[in-house]
PDB file of C-alpha atoms and ligand atoms in Angstrom:
ATOM      1  CA  MET A   1       0.000   0.000   0.000  1.00  0.00           C
ATOM      2  CA  ALA A   2       1.343   3.431  -0.873  1.00  0.00           C
ATOM      3  CA  LYS A   3       1.951   6.222   1.617  1.00  0.00           C
ATOM      4  CA  TRP A   4       2.037   9.291  -0.586  1.00  0.00           C
ATOM      5  CA  GLY A   5       4.206  12.201   0.439  1.00  0.00           C
ATOM      6  CA  MET A   6       5.486  15.486  -0.917  1.00  0.00           C
ATOM      7  CA  VAL A   7       8.939  17.032  -0.839  1.00  0.00           C
ATOM      8  CA  ILE A   8       9.335  20.796  -1.277  1.00  0.00           C
ATOM      9  CA  ASP A   9      12.835  22.119  -1.914  1.00  0.00           C
ATOM     10  CA  LEU A  10      12.946  25.556  -0.335  1.00  0.00           C
ATOM     11  CA  ASP A  11      16.258  26.388  -2.015  1.00  0.00           C
ATOM     12  CA  THR A  12      14.635  26.002  -5.436  1.00  0.00           C
ATOM     13  CA  CYS A  13      11.210  27.523  -4.723  1.00  0.00           C
ATOM     14  CA  THR A  14      10.987  31.032  -6.174  1.00  0.00           C
ATOM     15  CA  GLY A  15       7.734  31.974  -4.427  1.00  0.00           C
ATOM     16  CA  CYS A  16       6.017  32.463  -7.816  1.00  0.00           C
ATOM     17  CA  GLN A  17       2.701  31.018  -6.511  1.00  0.00           C
ATOM     18  CA  ALA A  18       2.005  29.031  -9.674  1.00  0.00           C
ATOM     19  CA  CYS A  19       1.225  26.137  -7.295  1.00  0.00           C
ATOM     20  CA  THR A  20      -1.423  28.252  -5.578  1.00  0.00           C
ATOM     21  CA  THR A  21      -3.032  29.183  -8.886  1.00  0.00           C
ATOM     22  CA  ALA A  22      -2.952  25.648 -10.297  1.00  0.00           C
ATOM     23  CA  CYS A  23      -4.484  24.265  -7.098  1.00  0.00           C
ATOM     24  CA  ALA A  24      -7.233  26.898  -7.143  1.00  0.00           C
ATOM     25  CA  MET A  25      -8.122  26.034 -10.732  1.00  0.00           C
ATOM     26  CA  GLU A  26      -7.944  22.288 -10.202  1.00  0.00           C
ATOM     27  CA  ASN A  27      -9.986  22.325  -6.998  1.00  0.00           C
ATOM     28  CA  ASN A  28     -12.489  25.160  -7.539  1.00  0.00           C
ATOM     29  CA  ARG A  29     -11.253  27.367  -4.738  1.00  0.00           C
ATOM     30  CA  LEU A  30     -12.808  30.726  -4.025  1.00  0.00           C
ATOM     31  CA  PRO A  31     -10.507  33.730  -4.445  1.00  0.00           C
ATOM     32  CA  SER A  32      -7.990  34.043  -1.568  1.00  0.00           C
ATOM     33  CA  GLU A  33      -9.091  30.762   0.076  1.00  0.00           C
ATOM     34  CA  ASN A  34      -6.071  28.804  -0.995  1.00  0.00           C
ATOM     35  CA  TRP A  35      -5.628  25.147  -0.162  1.00  0.00           C
ATOM     36  CA  GLN A  36      -2.027  25.533  -1.306  1.00  0.00           C
ATOM     37  CA  ASP A  37      -0.671  28.838  -0.094  1.00  0.00           C
ATOM     38  CA  VAL A  38       2.711  30.546  -0.201  1.00  0.00           C
ATOM     39  CA  LEU A  39       3.175  32.552   2.990  1.00  0.00           C
ATOM     40  CA  PHE A  40       5.367  35.664   2.792  1.00  0.00           C
ATOM     41  CA  TYR A  41       7.125  37.282   5.737  1.00  0.00           C
ATOM     42  CA  HIS A  42      10.030  39.601   6.542  1.00  0.00           C
ATOM     43  CA  GLU A  43      13.178  38.660   8.317  1.00  0.00           C
ATOM     44  CA  GLY A  44      15.718  40.993   9.951  1.00  0.00           C
ATOM     45  CA  THR A  45      15.549  44.599  11.129  1.00  0.00           C
ATOM     46  CA  TYR A  46      15.237  47.640   8.865  1.00  0.00           C
ATOM     47  CA  PRO A  47      17.242  48.457   6.740  1.00  0.00           C
ATOM     48  CA  ASN A  48      18.629  44.930   6.621  1.00  0.00           C
ATOM     49  CA  VAL A  49      15.368  43.221   5.797  1.00  0.00           C
ATOM     50  CA  LYS A  50      14.869  40.134   3.686  1.00  0.00           C
ATOM     51  CA  LEU A  51      11.609  38.979   2.113  1.00  0.00           C
ATOM     52  CA  MET A  52      11.086  35.278   2.775  1.00  0.00           C
ATOM     53  CA  TRP A  53       8.410  32.831   1.711  1.00  0.00           C
ATOM     54  CA  PHE A  54       7.103  29.472   2.678  1.00  0.00           C
ATOM     55  CA  PRO A  55       4.877  27.184   0.556  1.00  0.00           C
ATOM     56  CA  ARG A  56       2.311  25.326   2.653  1.00  0.00           C
ATOM     57  CA  PRO A  57      -0.180  22.621   1.573  1.00  0.00           C
ATOM     58  CA  CYS A  58      -2.032  20.288   3.950  1.00  0.00           C
ATOM     59  CA  MET A  59       0.645  18.027   5.443  1.00  0.00           C
ATOM     60  CA  HIS A  60      -1.540  14.884   5.184  1.00  0.00           C
ATOM     61  CA  CYS A  61      -0.221  13.917   8.595  1.00  0.00           C
ATOM     62  CA  GLU A  62       0.420  10.310   9.478  1.00  0.00           C
ATOM     63  CA  ASN A  63      -1.093  10.994  12.896  1.00  0.00           C
ATOM     64  CA  PRO A  64      -3.505  13.855  12.100  1.00  0.00           C
ATOM     65  CA  SER A  65      -4.907  15.821  15.028  1.00  0.00           C
ATOM     66  CA  CYS A  66      -7.782  17.000  12.800  1.00  0.00           C
ATOM     67  CA  VAL A  67      -9.037  13.410  12.523  1.00  0.00           C
ATOM     68  CA  SER A  68      -9.011  12.580  16.205  1.00  0.00           C
ATOM     69  CA  VAL A  69     -11.120  15.615  17.184  1.00  0.00           C
ATOM     70  CA  CYS A  70     -13.823  15.242  14.522  1.00  0.00           C
ATOM     71  CA  PRO A  71     -17.064  14.141  16.230  1.00  0.00           C
ATOM     72  CA  THR A  72     -18.717  12.852  13.052  1.00  0.00           C
ATOM     73  CA  LYS A  73     -15.749  11.146  11.364  1.00  0.00           C
ATOM     74  CA  ALA A  74     -16.166  13.564   8.470  1.00  0.00           C
ATOM     75  CA  THR A  75     -12.397  14.005   8.523  1.00  0.00           C
ATOM     76  CA  TYR A  76     -10.667  10.693   8.003  1.00  0.00           C
ATOM     77  CA  LYS A  77      -7.391   9.064   7.100  1.00  0.00           C
ATOM     78  CA  ASP A  78      -7.670   7.012   3.938  1.00  0.00           C
ATOM     79  CA  PRO A  79      -5.954   3.684   4.686  1.00  0.00           C
ATOM     80  CA  ASP A  80      -4.931   3.267   1.060  1.00  0.00           C
ATOM     81  CA  GLY A  81      -2.473   5.993   0.161  1.00  0.00           C
ATOM     82  CA  GLY A  82      -2.326   7.874   3.453  1.00  0.00           C
ATOM     83  CA  PHE A  83      -4.473  10.818   2.293  1.00  0.00           C
ATOM     84  CA  VAL A  84      -6.337  12.842   4.930  1.00  0.00           C
ATOM     85  CA  LEU A  85      -9.735  13.610   3.384  1.00  0.00           C
ATOM     86  CA  MET A  86     -13.015  15.362   4.181  1.00  0.00           C
ATOM     87  CA  ASP A  87     -16.495  13.909   3.721  1.00  0.00           C
ATOM     88  CA  TYR A  88     -18.613  16.993   3.032  1.00  0.00           C
ATOM     89  CA  ASN A  89     -21.767  14.931   3.582  1.00  0.00           C
ATOM     90  CA  LYS A  90     -20.836  14.186   7.193  1.00  0.00           C
ATOM     91  CA  CYS A  91     -19.319  17.528   8.199  1.00  0.00           C
ATOM     92  CA  ILE A  92     -21.460  19.600  10.598  1.00  0.00           C
ATOM     93  CA  GLY A  93     -19.189  22.662  10.384  1.00  0.00           C
ATOM     94  CA  CYS A  94     -18.180  22.680  14.063  1.00  0.00           C
ATOM     95  CA  LYS A  95     -14.590  23.648  13.068  1.00  0.00           C
ATOM     96  CA  TYR A  96     -12.932  21.498  15.753  1.00  0.00           C
ATOM     97  CA  CYS A  97     -10.571  20.217  13.045  1.00  0.00           C
ATOM     98  CA  GLN A  98      -9.660  23.746  12.037  1.00  0.00           C
ATOM     99  CA  VAL A  99      -8.635  24.542  15.605  1.00  0.00           C
ATOM    100  CA  ALA A 100      -6.805  21.238  16.050  1.00  0.00           C
ATOM    101  CA  CYS A 101      -4.666  21.551  12.904  1.00  0.00           C
ATOM    102  CA  PRO A 102      -1.288  23.020  13.897  1.00  0.00           C
ATOM    103  CA  TYR A 103      -0.625  24.152  10.326  1.00  0.00           C
ATOM    104  CA  GLY A 104      -3.660  26.361   9.674  1.00  0.00           C
ATOM    105  CA  VAL A 105      -4.513  24.691   6.384  1.00  0.00           C
ATOM    106  CA  ARG A 106      -8.288  24.249   6.785  1.00  0.00           C
ATOM    107  CA  PHE A 107     -10.976  26.554   5.418  1.00  0.00           C
ATOM    108  CA  TYR A 108     -14.535  27.348   6.339  1.00  0.00           C
ATOM    109  CA  VAL A 109     -16.050  29.461   3.591  1.00  0.00           C
ATOM    110  CA  ASP A 110     -17.127  32.749   5.137  1.00  0.00           C
ATOM    111  CA  GLU A 111     -20.387  34.444   4.366  1.00  0.00           C
ATOM    112  CA  LYS A 112     -18.611  37.577   3.189  1.00  0.00           C
ATOM    113  CA  ALA A 113     -16.477  37.574   0.063  1.00  0.00           C
ATOM    114  CA  VAL A 114     -12.843  38.335   0.803  1.00  0.00           C
ATOM    115  CA  VAL A 115     -12.201  39.618  -2.705  1.00  0.00           C
ATOM    116  CA  GLN A 116     -14.492  41.904  -4.725  1.00  0.00           C
ATOM    117  CA  PRO A 117     -16.416  41.581  -6.944  1.00  0.00           C
ATOM    118  CA  ASP A 118     -18.052  38.625  -5.234  1.00  0.00           C
ATOM    119  CA  ILE A 119     -18.311  35.965  -7.939  1.00  0.00           C
ATOM    120  CA  ARG A 120     -21.108  34.295  -5.972  1.00  0.00           C
ATOM    121  CA  GLY A 121     -23.281  37.170  -7.167  1.00  0.00           C
ATOM    122  CA  VAL A 122     -22.637  36.049 -10.738  1.00  0.00           C
ATOM    123  CA  PHE A 123     -23.762  32.475 -10.031  1.00  0.00           C
ATOM    124  CA  PRO A 124     -26.602  32.791  -7.458  1.00  0.00           C
ATOM    125  CA  SER A 125     -26.731  29.798  -5.150  1.00  0.00           C
ATOM    126  CA  GLU A 126     -29.263  27.007  -5.201  1.00  0.00           C
ATOM    127  CA  ALA A 127     -30.185  24.479  -2.524  1.00  0.00           C
ATOM    128  CA  GLY A 128     -28.598  26.539   0.245  1.00  0.00           C
ATOM    129  CA  ARG A 129     -25.155  26.316  -1.254  1.00  0.00           C
ATOM    130  CA  GLN A 130     -22.658  29.053  -0.688  1.00  0.00           C
ATOM    131  CA  TRP A 131     -21.444  29.027  -4.244  1.00  0.00           C
ATOM    132  CA  ASP A 132     -23.097  27.065  -6.991  1.00  0.00           C
ATOM    133  CA  PRO A 133     -21.704  27.599 -10.470  1.00  0.00           C
ATOM    134  CA  PRO A 134     -23.724  25.954 -13.213  1.00  0.00           C
ATOM    135  CA  TYR A 135     -21.349  23.087 -13.840  1.00  0.00           C
ATOM    136  CA  LYS A 136     -20.044  19.965 -12.173  1.00  0.00           C
ATOM    137  CA  GLY A 137     -16.477  18.790 -12.311  1.00  0.00           C
ATOM    138  CA  PRO A 138     -15.974  15.394 -13.917  1.00  0.00           C
ATOM    139  CA  GLN A 139     -14.254  14.165 -10.741  1.00  0.00           C
ATOM    140  CA  ASP A 140     -16.755  15.485  -8.158  1.00  0.00           C
ATOM    141  CA  ASP A 141     -16.816  13.296  -5.041  1.00  0.00           C
ATOM    142  CA  PRO A 142     -18.090  15.037  -1.876  1.00  0.00           C
ATOM    143  CA  SER A 143     -17.129  12.017   0.242  1.00  0.00           C
ATOM    144  CA  ARG A 144     -13.506  12.911  -0.479  1.00  0.00           C
ATOM    145  CA  GLY A 145     -13.833  16.693  -0.515  1.00  0.00           C
ATOM    146  CA  ILE A 146     -13.568  16.933  -4.300  1.00  0.00           C
ATOM    147  CA  GLY A 147     -15.718  19.413  -6.208  1.00  0.00           C
ATOM    148  CA  ILE A 148     -17.483  22.603  -5.181  1.00  0.00           C
ATOM    149  CA  GLN A 149     -17.377  23.125  -1.419  1.00  0.00           C
ATOM    150  CA  PRO A 150     -20.969  23.212  -0.099  1.00  0.00           C
ATOM    151  CA  HIS A 151     -22.224  25.705   2.464  1.00  0.00           C
ATOM    152  CA  GLY A 152     -21.298  25.150   6.117  1.00  0.00           C
ATOM    153  CA  VAL A 153     -18.410  22.693   5.880  1.00  0.00           C
ATOM    154  CA  VAL A 154     -14.672  22.824   6.348  1.00  0.00           C
ATOM    155  CA  SER A 155     -12.396  21.969   3.433  1.00  0.00           C
ATOM    156  CA  LYS A 156      -8.717  21.509   2.688  1.00  0.00           C
ATOM    157  CA  CYS A 157      -6.149  20.191   0.205  1.00  0.00           C
ATOM    158  CA  THR A 158      -6.757  16.590  -0.928  1.00  0.00           C
ATOM    159  CA  PHE A 159      -3.236  15.911  -2.313  1.00  0.00           C
ATOM    160  CA  CYS A 160      -5.195  15.812  -5.611  1.00  0.00           C
ATOM    161  CA  TYR A 161      -6.727  12.479  -4.603  1.00  0.00           C
ATOM    162  CA  HIS A 162      -8.760  12.431  -7.832  1.00  0.00           C
ATOM    163  CA  LYS A 163      -5.514  12.237  -9.824  1.00  0.00           C
ATOM    164  CA  VAL A 164      -3.082  10.409  -7.544  1.00  0.00           C
ATOM    165  CA  SER A 165      -5.458   7.562  -6.611  1.00  0.00           C
ATOM    166  CA  LYS A 166      -5.691   6.579 -10.292  1.00  0.00           C
ATOM    167  CA  ALA A 167      -1.918   6.156 -10.687  1.00  0.00           C
ATOM    168  CA  PRO A 168      -0.715   2.656 -11.624  1.00  0.00           C
ATOM    169  CA  LYS A 169      -0.140   0.495  -8.517  1.00  0.00           C
ATOM    170  CA  GLY A 170       3.440   0.176  -7.278  1.00  0.00           C
ATOM    171  CA  VAL A 171       4.734   3.410  -8.808  1.00  0.00           C
ATOM    172  CA  ALA A 172       7.419   4.914  -6.543  1.00  0.00           C
ATOM    173  CA  ASP A 173       7.370   8.516  -7.791  1.00  0.00           C
ATOM    174  CA  LEU A 174       4.828  10.589  -9.687  1.00  0.00           C
ATOM    175  CA  ASP A 175       7.067  12.638 -11.913  1.00  0.00           C
ATOM    176  CA  GLU A 176       5.959  15.216 -14.445  1.00  0.00           C
ATOM    177  CA  ASP A 177       8.884  14.215 -16.682  1.00  0.00           C
ATOM    178  CA  ILE A 178       7.590  10.653 -17.161  1.00  0.00           C
ATOM    179  CA  PRO A 179       4.973  11.067 -19.940  1.00  0.00           C
ATOM    180  CA  GLU A 180       2.814   8.093 -18.931  1.00  0.00           C
ATOM    181  CA  LEU A 181       2.583   9.318 -15.321  1.00  0.00           C
ATOM    182  CA  LYS A 182       2.081  13.046 -15.642  1.00  0.00           C
ATOM    183  CA  GLU A 183      -1.736  12.887 -15.605  1.00  0.00           C
ATOM    184  CA  TYR A 184      -1.541  11.518 -12.040  1.00  0.00           C
ATOM    185  CA  VAL A 185       0.792  14.196 -10.671  1.00  0.00           C
ATOM    186  CA  PRO A 186      -0.826  16.680  -8.220  1.00  0.00           C
ATOM    187  CA  ALA A 187      -1.576  20.024  -9.886  1.00  0.00           C
ATOM    188  CA  CYS A 188       0.821  22.024  -7.675  1.00  0.00           C
ATOM    189  CA  VAL A 189       3.695  19.644  -8.416  1.00  0.00           C
ATOM    190  CA  ARG A 190       2.940  19.524 -12.116  1.00  0.00           C
ATOM    191  CA  VAL A 191       2.981  23.263 -12.609  1.00  0.00           C
ATOM    192  CA  CYS A 192       6.090  24.086 -10.546  1.00  0.00           C
ATOM    193  CA  ALA A 193       8.467  25.616 -13.116  1.00  0.00           C
ATOM    194  CA  PRO A 194      11.713  25.484 -11.088  1.00  0.00           C
ATOM    195  CA  LYS A 195      10.837  21.892 -10.063  1.00  0.00           C
ATOM    196  CA  ALA A 196      10.816  22.549  -6.342  1.00  0.00           C
ATOM    197  CA  ARG A 197       8.084  19.965  -5.685  1.00  0.00           C
ATOM    198  CA  PHE A 198       8.249  16.191  -5.787  1.00  0.00           C
ATOM    199  CA  PHE A 199       5.625  13.558  -5.048  1.00  0.00           C
ATOM    200  CA  GLY A 200       6.131   9.895  -4.299  1.00  0.00           C
ATOM    201  CA  ASP A 201       5.650   6.885  -2.073  1.00  0.00           C
ATOM    202  CA  LEU A 202       7.279   7.292   1.339  1.00  0.00           C
ATOM    203  CA  ASP A 203       6.877   3.559   1.934  1.00  0.00           C
ATOM    204  CA  GLN A 204       9.244   2.670  -0.904  1.00  0.00           C
ATOM    205  CA  PRO A 205      12.851   3.089   0.270  1.00  0.00           C
ATOM    206  CA  ASN A 206      14.084   3.632  -3.291  1.00  0.00           C
ATOM    207  CA  SER A 207      11.623   6.365  -4.177  1.00  0.00           C
ATOM    208  CA  ASN A 208      13.186   9.626  -5.241  1.00  0.00           C
ATOM    209  CA  VAL A 209      11.320  11.436  -2.458  1.00  0.00           C
ATOM    210  CA  ASN A 210      12.879   9.186   0.185  1.00  0.00           C
ATOM    211  CA  LYS A 211      16.353   9.682  -1.297  1.00  0.00           C
ATOM    212  CA  MET A 212      15.948  13.453  -1.264  1.00  0.00           C
ATOM    213  CA  ILE A 213      14.715  13.460   2.321  1.00  0.00           C
ATOM    214  CA  ALA A 214      17.803  11.473   3.331  1.00  0.00           C
ATOM    215  CA  ASP A 215      20.345  13.313   1.149  1.00  0.00           C
ATOM    216  CA  LYS A 216      19.288  16.841   1.883  1.00  0.00           C
ATOM    217  CA  ARG A 217      18.130  16.279   5.439  1.00  0.00           C
ATOM    218  CA  GLY A 218      14.412  16.713   4.864  1.00  0.00           C
ATOM    219  CA  VAL A 219      12.585  18.213   7.812  1.00  0.00           C
ATOM    220  CA  ARG A 220       8.963  18.089   8.899  1.00  0.00           C
ATOM    221  CA  LEU A 221       7.242  21.222  10.089  1.00  0.00           C
ATOM    222  CA  LYS A 222       6.397  21.407  13.814  1.00  0.00           C
ATOM    223  CA  ASP A 223       7.459  17.815  14.331  1.00  0.00           C
ATOM    224  CA  GLU A 224       7.103  18.285  18.074  1.00  0.00           C
ATOM    225  CA  THR A 225       3.297  18.087  17.716  1.00  0.00           C
ATOM    226  CA  GLY A 226       3.533  14.363  16.912  1.00  0.00           C
ATOM    227  CA  ASN A 227       1.391  14.783  13.788  1.00  0.00           C
ATOM    228  CA  LYS A 228       4.140  13.299  11.579  1.00  0.00           C
ATOM    229  CA  PRO A 229       3.519  15.275   8.384  1.00  0.00           C
ATOM    230  CA  GLN A 230       3.871  13.506   5.037  1.00  0.00           C
ATOM    231  CA  VAL A 231       5.208  16.759   3.569  1.00  0.00           C
ATOM    232  CA  TYR A 232       8.958  17.268   3.953  1.00  0.00           C
ATOM    233  CA  TYR A 233      10.955  20.448   3.369  1.00  0.00           C
ATOM    234  CA  LEU A 234      14.534  20.569   2.109  1.00  0.00           C
ATOM    235  CA  SER A 235      16.234  23.708   3.287  1.00  0.00           C
ATOM    236  CA  GLY A 236      19.647  25.306   3.192  1.00  0.00           C
ATOM    237  CA  GLY A 237      18.061  28.642   4.074  1.00  0.00           C
ATOM    238  CA  ALA A 238      18.962  30.361   0.780  1.00  0.00           C
ATOM    239  CA  THR A 239      15.635  31.975  -0.144  1.00  0.00           C
ATOM    240  CA  ALA A 240      12.619  30.400   1.461  1.00  0.00           C
ATOM    241  CA  SER A 241      13.120  28.795   4.862  1.00  0.00           C
ATOM    242  CA  VAL A 242      11.395  26.618   7.441  1.00  0.00           C
ATOM    243  CA  PRO A 243      10.092  29.169   9.966  1.00  0.00           C
ATOM    244  CA  SER A 244      10.432  26.916  13.014  1.00  0.00           C
ATOM    245  CA  LEU A 245      14.092  26.183  12.212  1.00  0.00           C
ATOM    246  CA  ARG A 246      14.803  29.835  11.575  1.00  0.00           C
ATOM    247  CA  SER A 247      13.553  30.862  15.026  1.00  0.00           C
ATOM    248  CA  MET A 248      15.578  28.098  16.652  1.00  0.00           C
ATOM    249  CA  SER A 249      18.794  29.301  15.000  1.00  0.00           C
ATOM    250  CA  ASP A 250      18.000  32.933  15.905  1.00  0.00           C
ATOM    251  CA  SER A 251      17.632  32.061  19.569  1.00  0.00           C
ATOM    252  CA  ASP A 252      20.828  29.983  19.424  1.00  0.00           C
ATOM    253  CA  LYS A 253      22.707  33.140  18.440  1.00  0.00           C
ATOM    254  CA  GLY A 254      21.389  34.804  21.622  1.00  0.00           C
TER     255      GLY A 254
HETATM  256  S1  SF4 B   1      -1.948  19.448   8.207  1.00  0.00           S
HETATM  257 FE1  SF4 B   1      -3.721  19.851   9.518  1.00  0.00          FE
HETATM  258  S2  SF4 B   1      -5.483  19.401   8.209  1.00  0.00           S
HETATM  259 FE2  SF4 B   1      -3.711  18.462   7.213  1.00  0.00          FE
HETATM  260  S3  SF4 B   1      -3.709  16.343   8.013  1.00  0.00           S
HETATM  261 FE3  SF4 B   1      -2.350  17.554   9.335  1.00  0.00          FE
HETATM  262  S4  SF4 B   1      -3.650  18.193  11.048  1.00  0.00           S
HETATM  263 FE4  SF4 B   1      -5.027  17.517   9.381  1.00  0.00          FE
HETATM  264  S1  SF4 B   2     -16.026  20.914  11.079  1.00  0.00           S
HETATM  265 FE1  SF4 B   2     -16.688  19.026  10.063  1.00  0.00          FE
HETATM  266  S2  SF4 B   2     -14.797  17.892   9.687  1.00  0.00           S
HETATM  267 FE2  SF4 B   2     -14.306  19.502  11.161  1.00  0.00          FE
HETATM  268  S3  SF4 B   2     -14.517  18.486  13.152  1.00  0.00           S
HETATM  269 FE3  SF4 B   2     -16.481  19.450  12.722  1.00  0.00          FE
HETATM  270  S4  SF4 B   2     -17.672  17.861  11.692  1.00  0.00           S
HETATM  271 FE4  SF4 B   2     -15.537  17.165  11.658  1.00  0.00          FE
END
């Protein structure tokens, strides 16, 4: 059985946000409610200030705190593939999962549009839905959080379950450069021009993702929470950086 994971090389990431855009298009996100975000922040003191950035999808944790707090089992860990998914049909919108996630990657669609003009005015809702454009995606599956997010539920990144789960069994890495596999590659990985993102099976020792994690000392964000993310970051601190590591090294300097 596969345990899918992502590797993001922070030394290669340019902060272009193509991943954010591709994810939004693939997964019907509302403007500014990004399942795959790139967070920007400043480092240093004026005038010696550096702009830094940090790409952040759902970590699809091995031991996800969002799953254990969900009273309706709407959030669940898929045993085949290691995806953490959302069943929109079971979610009661209590937001426990949103509070429990240490990475802030979950979204509850607000009543007010964050960006104007509000496109929900263009496609008036039906059946109590927050946003109801007059089309259905070919892959729609509300039991896995795929398709238009209905009113009153939490959502998040699916690791492009609708693509990855159709990959041939036993494949170690889903690589854009292998023509017969590229249809199964998550949208954010596929579109990354500097090739800062990689996707593969963490359970296969010879997968490229496992080699990179070992060679470049891949780190998991906020590992102290025990969530065991299936997203690893490679960082030498050149451009983007892992915020938790950065604050540790700052305090080391005194
Ligand atoms: S990153 Fe947050 S939402 Fe994603 S699996 Fe982990 S705890 Fe759940
Ligand atoms: S908001 Fe939905 S998914 Fe989250 S804990 Fe409540 S019922 Fe579960």
